[in-house]
Amino acid sequence: MPHPLNPAIAATFAPPVMEARRWLDGVHFPPERPLINVSQAAPLDLPPEGLRQAIAQAALHDPQAHLYGPVLGLPELRAEIAAQWVPHYGGTIAPEQVAITQGCNQAFCAAIATLAGAGDEVILPTPWYFNHKMWLDMTGVKTVPLAPGAGLLPDPDEAAAKITPRTRAIVLVSPNNPGGAEYPADLIRAFAELARRHSIALIVDETYRDFDSREGAPHDLFTDPDWSDYFIQLYSFSKAYRLTGHRVGAIVASQARLAEVEKFLDTVAICPNQLGQMAALWGMRNLGDWLAGKRREILARRAAMAQGLEALEGWELLGCGAYFAYATHPDPRPSPEYARALVREAGVLMLPGTMFMPQGSAQATRQMRIAFANIDTPAITELMARLAALQPKP
C-alpha cells in the first residue's frame, strides 16, 4: 500500500518554473541559436565583488555566521530596514515591527499563517503570483480571484463585493508579478481603507520595489499612525543584491503580529540564514549607488521590451514593469501548447498565462509572461525576431 498523501498538497499544482524547465529535456539549442530563457525572475549574475568579499569575511571570522540566531532576525538588520524605510515612506516604523525571513515566499507563508486557516478566504488579484496561490491551496484557504481592469489594475469596489465573513486578507503585489503593473499610491490607499473598514489585513508584497520606474515612495501607508492595525508589508533582498541563494526576506507588521510570526518561523526554520542576513545588511549600507545603476539597467530593458512587443504584430502588451512583461499572443494554439512549442521552434522558454490564472480561464489561453531581467537589449531584439518568425501567416 502506498503511503497516504495530504489531500490539499496533492491537489496543489506542481511548481510552474520546475515544470517549464522539464520542457527543455532532450531539446538541442545550437550555438548560433542559444536558448533565450525568460521564464524566471531570478538574477543570474553574482553579487558584486565587495558583497562577496563581505560574505567570505563573515564566514571566516564571525562565529555567529555559523550559529543559530534570533528567530525574527539579526537586530542590526531589522534596525537598518526601519531606519531606511522611514525616510523613504514617511511615518514611523520601529525595529520591533520588522522580522527577517528565509526569503519573501516564507514571509508570505508566515503572514498568512497568522491570519487564516482552512475554510477562510483571501482575495488575490489576477493574474496572480503562483506561489501565493499554491500556499493558500496547501493550507486549505480559499482563494477568491479578483479580475483586473485596464492596465492590470484591480478595482477596490469589486474587491469590496467579494468580502465575506470568512475573508481574512487582500494581497497586492506591486510592482506586479506576473503582470508588471505598478499600482498607483491612491489605489493602494483605497485598498488599505477597504481593509481597515472590514477589519481584515492588506498584504502588499514589494519584492520588486527597487525597480519601480517611479521616483519616491510607492505608497503612503506607513504615514498612518495606525498602519500596523491592518497593513503587512513583504520585501525580498534576492533581487536587490542578487542574494537569491541566501534566502533573505522581510515582514513589516505590528509587534503583536510578529509575535505570532515568531511561532511559525521557529517551527519551520528556527532562524533565518545568518550569512544571508549579514550580506543583506552590508548591501543596505554600501550598495546604494550600485543598486541605483542596476535599476537604470532594468528600466532600459523594460523600455526595449515594451517597444518590441508593441511593434510585434498580433501581440498586445497588457502590462510591463519591474522584471516582467505580460501580453496576449496571436498564435492559434492555447498558451500552454504555444509555450512548449516556443522551446522547440524558437529556442525560447517563457511561461503561459494559465500558470497565473484560475483554472479554466479563457483569457489565460492567450496570455504569456516574459521575465526579461536576465536578457540585455540585443537579446530582447533577438527574442522579438524569433517571435515574429512564428507569427501566424494570414
Coordinates of C-alpha atoms in Angstrom, one line a residue:
M1 CA 0.0 0.0 0.0
P2 CA 1.4 3.5 -0.9
H3 CA 1.8 5.9 1.9
P4 CA -1.1 8.4 2.2
L5 CA -0.8 11.9 0.8
N6 CA -2.1 15.2 2.3
P7 CA -5.1 15.8 0.0
A8 CA -4.6 19.6 0.0
I9 CA -0.9 19.3 -1.1
A10 CA -1.7 16.5 -3.5
A11 CA -4.3 18.7 -5.2
T12 CA -2.0 21.7 -5.5
F13 CA -0.4 22.2 -8.9
A14 CA 3.2 21.5 -9.5
P15 CA 5.8 24.4 -9.2
P16 CA 5.4 26.1 -12.6
V17 CA 9.1 27.1 -13.1
M18 CA 10.2 23.5 -12.4
E19 CA 7.5 22.2 -14.9
A20 CA 8.8 24.6 -17.6
R21 CA 12.4 23.6 -17.1
R22 CA 11.4 20.0 -17.9
W23 CA 10.3 21.2 -21.3
L24 CA 14.0 21.7 -22.1
D25 CA 14.8 18.0 -21.7
G26 CA 16.0 16.4 -24.9
V27 CA 15.9 19.7 -26.9
H28 CA 19.2 20.8 -28.5
F29 CA 20.0 24.5 -28.8
P30 CA 22.7 25.1 -31.4
P31 CA 25.4 27.7 -30.8
E32 CA 24.0 30.0 -33.4
R33 CA 20.6 30.0 -31.7
P34 CA 21.1 29.6 -28.0
L35 CA 18.2 29.3 -25.6
I36 CA 16.6 32.6 -24.6
N37 CA 15.3 31.9 -21.1
V38 CA 12.6 34.4 -20.0
S39 CA 10.8 32.0 -17.7
Q40 CA 12.0 33.1 -14.2
A41 CA 12.7 36.4 -12.4
A42 CA 15.8 35.3 -10.6
P43 CA 19.0 37.3 -11.2
L44 CA 21.7 35.1 -12.7
D45 CA 24.7 37.4 -12.2
L46 CA 26.7 37.1 -9.0
P47 CA 26.5 39.7 -6.2
P48 CA 29.1 42.5 -6.7
E49 CA 32.6 41.5 -5.6
G50 CA 32.5 43.7 -2.5
L51 CA 29.5 41.9 -1.2
R52 CA 31.0 38.5 -1.9
Q53 CA 34.1 39.6 0.0
A54 CA 32.0 40.6 2.9
I55 CA 30.3 37.2 2.9
A56 CA 33.6 35.5 2.8
Q57 CA 35.0 37.6 5.7
A58 CA 31.9 36.8 7.8
A59 CA 32.2 33.1 7.0
L60 CA 35.9 33.1 8.0
H61 CA 35.9 35.4 11.0
D62 CA 32.5 35.8 12.5
P63 CA 31.5 32.9 14.7
Q64 CA 27.8 34.0 14.7
A65 CA 27.7 33.3 11.0
H66 CA 27.6 29.6 11.7
L67 CA 25.3 29.5 14.7
Y68 CA 21.5 29.9 15.4
G69 CA 20.5 33.5 15.6
P70 CA 17.3 35.2 16.8
V71 CA 14.2 33.8 15.3
L72 CA 13.0 37.2 14.0
G73 CA 16.4 38.0 12.5
L74 CA 19.5 40.0 13.3
P75 CA 18.7 43.1 15.4
E76 CA 21.1 45.2 13.3
L77 CA 19.3 44.2 10.0
R78 CA 15.9 44.8 11.5
A79 CA 17.0 48.2 12.7
E80 CA 18.6 49.1 9.3
I81 CA 15.4 48.3 7.5
A82 CA 13.4 50.5 9.9
A83 CA 15.9 53.3 9.6
Q84 CA 15.9 53.3 5.8
W85 CA 12.2 52.7 5.3
V86 CA 11.2 55.8 7.4
P87 CA 12.8 58.5 5.2
H88 CA 11.6 56.6 2.1
Y89 CA 8.0 56.0 3.0
G90 CA 7.4 58.5 5.8
G91 CA 5.7 57.7 9.1
T92 CA 7.1 55.7 11.9
I93 CA 8.5 52.1 11.8
A94 CA 10.2 50.6 14.8
P95 CA 12.8 47.8 14.5
E96 CA 10.5 45.7 16.6
Q97 CA 8.0 45.9 13.7
V98 CA 10.4 44.2 11.3
A99 CA 11.1 40.5 11.0
I100 CA 13.6 38.7 8.7
T101 CA 12.6 35.5 6.9
Q102 CA 14.1 32.9 4.6
G103 CA 13.0 34.8 1.5
C104 CA 9.8 36.6 0.7
N105 CA 7.9 33.4 0.0
Q106 CA 8.4 32.4 3.6
A107 CA 7.3 35.9 4.6
F108 CA 4.1 35.4 2.8
C109 CA 3.5 32.0 4.3
A110 CA 4.2 33.3 7.8
A111 CA 1.9 36.2 7.3
I112 CA -1.0 34.0 6.0
A113 CA -0.4 31.5 8.9
T114 CA -1.1 34.3 11.4
L115 CA -4.3 35.4 9.5
A116 CA -6.1 32.4 8.0
G117 CA -6.8 28.7 8.3
A118 CA -8.7 26.1 6.5
G119 CA -12.0 27.4 5.2
D120 CA -11.0 31.1 5.4
E121 CA -10.7 33.3 2.3
V122 CA -8.0 35.5 0.8
I123 CA -8.6 37.8 -2.1
L124 CA -5.9 37.6 -4.8
P125 CA -6.0 39.9 -7.9
T126 CA -5.4 38.0 -11.2
P127 CA -3.0 37.3 -12.8
W128 CA -1.6 36.1 -9.5
Y129 CA 1.8 35.1 -8.3
F130 CA 1.5 31.3 -8.4
N131 CA 3.4 30.6 -5.2
H132 CA 0.8 32.7 -3.3
K133 CA -1.9 30.6 -4.8
M134 CA 0.0 27.3 -4.0
W135 CA 0.4 28.2 -0.3
L136 CA -3.3 29.0 0.1
D137 CA -4.3 25.8 -1.6
M138 CA -1.9 23.7 0.5
T139 CA -3.3 25.2 3.7
G140 CA -6.9 24.9 2.8
V141 CA -7.5 28.7 2.5
K142 CA -9.9 29.6 -0.3
T143 CA -8.5 31.9 -3.0
V144 CA -11.0 34.5 -4.2
P145 CA -9.9 35.8 -7.6
L146 CA -10.2 39.5 -8.3
A147 CA -10.1 40.2 -12.1
P148 CA -8.2 43.3 -13.2
G149 CA -9.3 46.2 -15.2
A150 CA -7.3 48.4 -17.6
G151 CA -3.5 48.2 -17.1
L152 CA -4.0 45.1 -15.0
L153 CA -5.1 47.2 -12.0
P154 CA -7.5 45.7 -9.6
D155 CA -10.7 47.6 -8.5
P156 CA -11.3 48.2 -4.8
D157 CA -15.1 48.3 -5.3
E158 CA -15.0 44.9 -7.0
A159 CA -12.9 43.6 -4.1
A160 CA -15.4 45.0 -1.6
A161 CA -18.2 43.0 -3.3
K162 CA -16.2 39.8 -2.7
I163 CA -15.6 40.3 1.0
T164 CA -17.5 37.8 3.2
P165 CA -17.4 36.9 6.9
R166 CA -14.6 34.4 6.0
T167 CA -12.3 37.0 4.3
R168 CA -9.1 37.5 6.2
A169 CA -6.9 39.4 3.8
I170 CA -6.4 41.1 0.4
V171 CA -3.0 40.6 -1.2
L172 CA -1.4 43.0 -3.6
V173 CA 2.0 42.7 -5.4
S174 CA 3.5 45.9 -6.7
P175 CA 5.4 46.2 -9.0
N176 CA 3.4 43.2 -10.0
N177 CA 4.5 39.6 -10.7
P178 CA 3.5 38.5 -13.2
G179 CA 1.8 41.5 -14.8
G180 CA 4.4 44.2 -14.3
A181 CA 1.9 46.8 -13.3
E182 CA 2.9 49.5 -10.8
Y183 CA -0.1 50.2 -8.6
P184 CA -0.7 53.9 -8.0
A185 CA -0.4 55.1 -4.5
D186 CA -4.0 56.2 -4.3
L187 CA -5.1 52.7 -5.4
I188 CA -3.1 51.1 -2.7
R189 CA -4.5 53.6 -0.2
A190 CA -8.1 52.7 -1.4
F191 CA -7.4 49.0 -0.7
A192 CA -5.9 49.9 2.7
E193 CA -9.1 51.8 3.6
L194 CA -11.2 48.9 2.4
A195 CA -9.2 46.5 4.6
R196 CA -9.5 48.8 7.6
R197 CA -13.2 49.2 7.3
H198 CA -13.7 45.4 7.2
S199 CA -11.1 44.6 9.9
I200 CA -9.1 42.4 7.5
A201 CA -5.4 42.7 6.5
L202 CA -3.9 44.2 3.5
I203 CA -0.7 42.4 2.5
V204 CA 1.5 44.3 0.0
D205 CA 4.4 42.3 -1.5
E206 CA 7.1 44.7 -2.6
T207 CA 9.7 42.2 -3.8
Y208 CA 10.4 44.4 -6.9
R209 CA 10.2 47.8 -5.1
D210 CA 13.8 48.6 -6.0
F211 CA 13.0 48.5 -9.7
D212 CA 9.9 50.7 -9.7
S213 CA 10.1 53.2 -12.5
R214 CA 8.6 56.0 -10.3
E215 CA 10.6 58.2 -8.0
G216 CA 9.9 58.4 -4.3
A217 CA 7.6 56.3 -2.2
P218 CA 5.2 53.9 -4.0
H219 CA 2.5 54.5 -1.2
D220 CA 2.0 56.4 1.9
L221 CA 0.5 53.7 4.2
F222 CA 3.3 54.0 6.8
T223 CA 2.3 57.6 7.4
D224 CA -0.9 56.5 9.1
P225 CA -0.2 56.2 12.8
D226 CA -2.4 53.1 12.9
W227 CA -0.9 51.4 9.9
S228 CA 0.0 48.3 11.9
D229 CA -3.6 47.6 12.6
Y230 CA -4.3 46.5 9.1
F231 CA -1.1 46.6 6.9
I232 CA 1.6 44.0 6.4
Q233 CA 4.5 44.7 4.0
L234 CA 6.6 42.0 2.5
Y235 CA 10.1 42.5 1.0
S236 CA 12.9 40.5 -0.6
F237 CA 16.7 41.0 -0.8
S238 CA 17.0 38.5 -3.5
K239 CA 16.5 40.8 -6.4
A240 CA 18.2 43.9 -5.0
Y241 CA 21.5 42.4 -4.1
R242 CA 21.5 39.1 -6.1
L243 CA 21.1 37.0 -3.0
T244 CA 18.6 34.5 -4.3
G245 CA 20.6 31.5 -2.9
H246 CA 20.9 33.1 0.5
R247 CA 17.1 33.4 1.1
V248 CA 16.6 36.7 2.9
G249 CA 13.2 38.4 3.1
A250 CA 11.3 40.6 5.5
I251 CA 7.9 41.3 7.0
V252 CA 7.0 44.7 8.4
A253 CA 3.9 44.4 10.6
S254 CA 2.7 45.1 14.1
Q255 CA 4.8 43.8 17.0
A256 CA 1.8 41.7 18.1
R257 CA 1.6 40.0 14.8
L258 CA 5.3 39.4 14.7
A259 CA 5.0 37.6 18.0
E260 CA 2.7 35.2 16.1
V261 CA 5.1 35.1 13.1
E262 CA 7.8 34.1 15.5
K263 CA 6.0 30.9 16.4
F264 CA 5.7 30.0 12.7
L265 CA 9.3 30.8 11.9
D266 CA 10.7 29.0 14.9
T267 CA 8.8 25.9 13.8
V268 CA 9.8 25.8 10.1
A269 CA 13.3 27.3 10.1
I270 CA 14.4 28.2 13.7
C271 CA 16.1 31.3 12.3
P272 CA 17.0 33.0 9.0
N273 CA 20.2 32.3 7.2
Q274 CA 22.9 34.1 9.2
L275 CA 25.3 34.8 6.3
G276 CA 22.5 35.9 4.1
Q277 CA 21.4 38.4 6.7
M278 CA 24.9 39.7 7.1
A279 CA 25.1 40.1 3.3
A280 CA 21.8 42.0 3.2
L281 CA 23.0 44.3 6.0
W282 CA 26.3 45.0 4.2
G283 CA 24.3 45.6 0.9
M284 CA 22.0 48.1 2.5
R285 CA 24.9 50.1 4.0
N286 CA 27.2 50.0 1.0
L287 CA 25.4 49.3 -2.3
G288 CA 23.0 52.2 -2.7
D289 CA 24.7 53.6 -5.8
W290 CA 25.3 50.2 -7.3
L291 CA 21.6 49.3 -6.9
A292 CA 20.6 52.6 -8.5
G293 CA 22.7 51.6 -11.5
K294 CA 21.0 48.2 -11.7
R295 CA 17.6 49.9 -11.6
R296 CA 18.6 52.0 -14.5
E297 CA 19.6 48.9 -16.4
I298 CA 16.2 47.2 -15.7
L299 CA 14.3 50.3 -16.7
A300 CA 16.2 50.4 -20.0
R301 CA 15.3 46.7 -20.6
R302 CA 11.7 47.5 -19.7
A303 CA 11.6 50.2 -22.4
A304 CA 13.1 47.9 -25.0
M305 CA 10.7 45.1 -24.1
A306 CA 7.7 47.4 -24.3
Q307 CA 8.8 48.9 -27.6
G308 CA 9.5 45.5 -29.1
L309 CA 6.1 44.0 -28.1
E310 CA 4.1 47.0 -29.2
A311 CA 5.8 46.7 -32.6
L312 CA 5.2 42.9 -32.8
E313 CA 2.1 42.2 -35.0
G314 CA -0.7 40.4 -33.3
W315 CA 0.7 40.8 -29.7
E316 CA -1.0 43.1 -27.2
L317 CA 1.0 44.4 -24.2
L318 CA -1.1 44.2 -21.1
G319 CA 1.5 45.3 -18.5
C320 CA 5.2 45.9 -18.3
G321 CA 7.3 46.8 -15.3
A322 CA 10.0 45.6 -12.9
Y323 CA 11.1 42.3 -14.3
F324 CA 8.1 41.4 -16.3
A325 CA 6.0 41.9 -19.5
Y326 CA 2.6 40.3 -19.7
A327 CA 1.0 40.1 -23.1
T328 CA -1.5 38.3 -25.3
H329 CA -0.1 36.2 -28.2
P330 CA -1.6 35.7 -31.7
D331 CA -0.8 32.0 -32.1
P332 CA -3.9 29.8 -32.6
R333 CA -2.6 27.3 -30.1
P334 CA -3.5 27.8 -26.4
S335 CA -0.7 29.3 -24.3
P336 CA 0.5 26.1 -22.6
E337 CA 0.9 24.4 -26.0
Y338 CA 2.3 27.5 -27.6
A339 CA 4.9 27.9 -24.7
R340 CA 6.1 24.3 -25.2
A341 CA 6.3 24.9 -28.9
L342 CA 8.4 28.0 -28.4
V343 CA 11.1 25.9 -26.9
R344 CA 11.4 23.6 -29.9
E345 CA 10.5 26.1 -32.7
A346 CA 12.2 29.3 -31.5
G347 CA 14.6 28.3 -28.7
V348 CA 12.6 30.4 -26.2
L349 CA 11.4 29.5 -22.7
M350 CA 8.6 31.6 -21.3
L351 CA 5.6 30.8 -19.1
P352 CA 2.0 30.6 -20.3
G353 CA -0.7 32.7 -18.6
T354 CA -2.5 29.6 -17.4
M355 CA 0.1 29.4 -14.7
F356 CA -1.1 32.7 -13.3
M357 CA -4.8 32.5 -13.7
P358 CA -7.8 30.4 -12.3
Q359 CA -8.2 27.0 -13.9
G360 CA -10.4 27.2 -17.0
S361 CA -9.8 30.9 -17.6
A362 CA -10.3 31.5 -21.3
Q363 CA -8.2 34.7 -21.1
A364 CA -5.2 32.8 -19.8
T365 CA -5.0 30.7 -23.0
R366 CA -4.0 33.8 -24.9
Q367 CA -1.6 35.2 -22.3
M368 CA 2.2 34.9 -21.7
R369 CA 4.6 36.2 -19.1
I370 CA 8.0 37.3 -20.2
A371 CA 10.6 37.7 -17.4
F372 CA 13.2 40.0 -19.1
A373 CA 15.5 40.9 -16.3
N374 CA 18.3 38.5 -17.4
I375 CA 18.4 39.5 -21.1
D376 CA 20.0 42.6 -22.4
T377 CA 18.8 44.8 -25.2
P378 CA 20.4 42.8 -28.1
A379 CA 18.8 39.6 -26.6
I380 CA 15.4 41.4 -26.5
T381 CA 15.8 42.3 -30.1
E382 CA 16.6 38.7 -30.9
L383 CA 13.6 37.5 -28.9
M384 CA 11.3 39.7 -30.9
A385 CA 12.8 38.4 -34.1
R386 CA 12.2 34.8 -33.1
L387 CA 8.6 35.6 -32.0
A388 CA 7.9 37.4 -35.3
A389 CA 9.2 34.4 -37.3
L390 CA 6.5 32.3 -35.7
Q391 CA 3.6 34.7 -36.4
P392 CA 0.6 33.0 -37.9
K393 CA 0.5 33.5 -41.7
P394 CA -2.5 35.4 -43.0

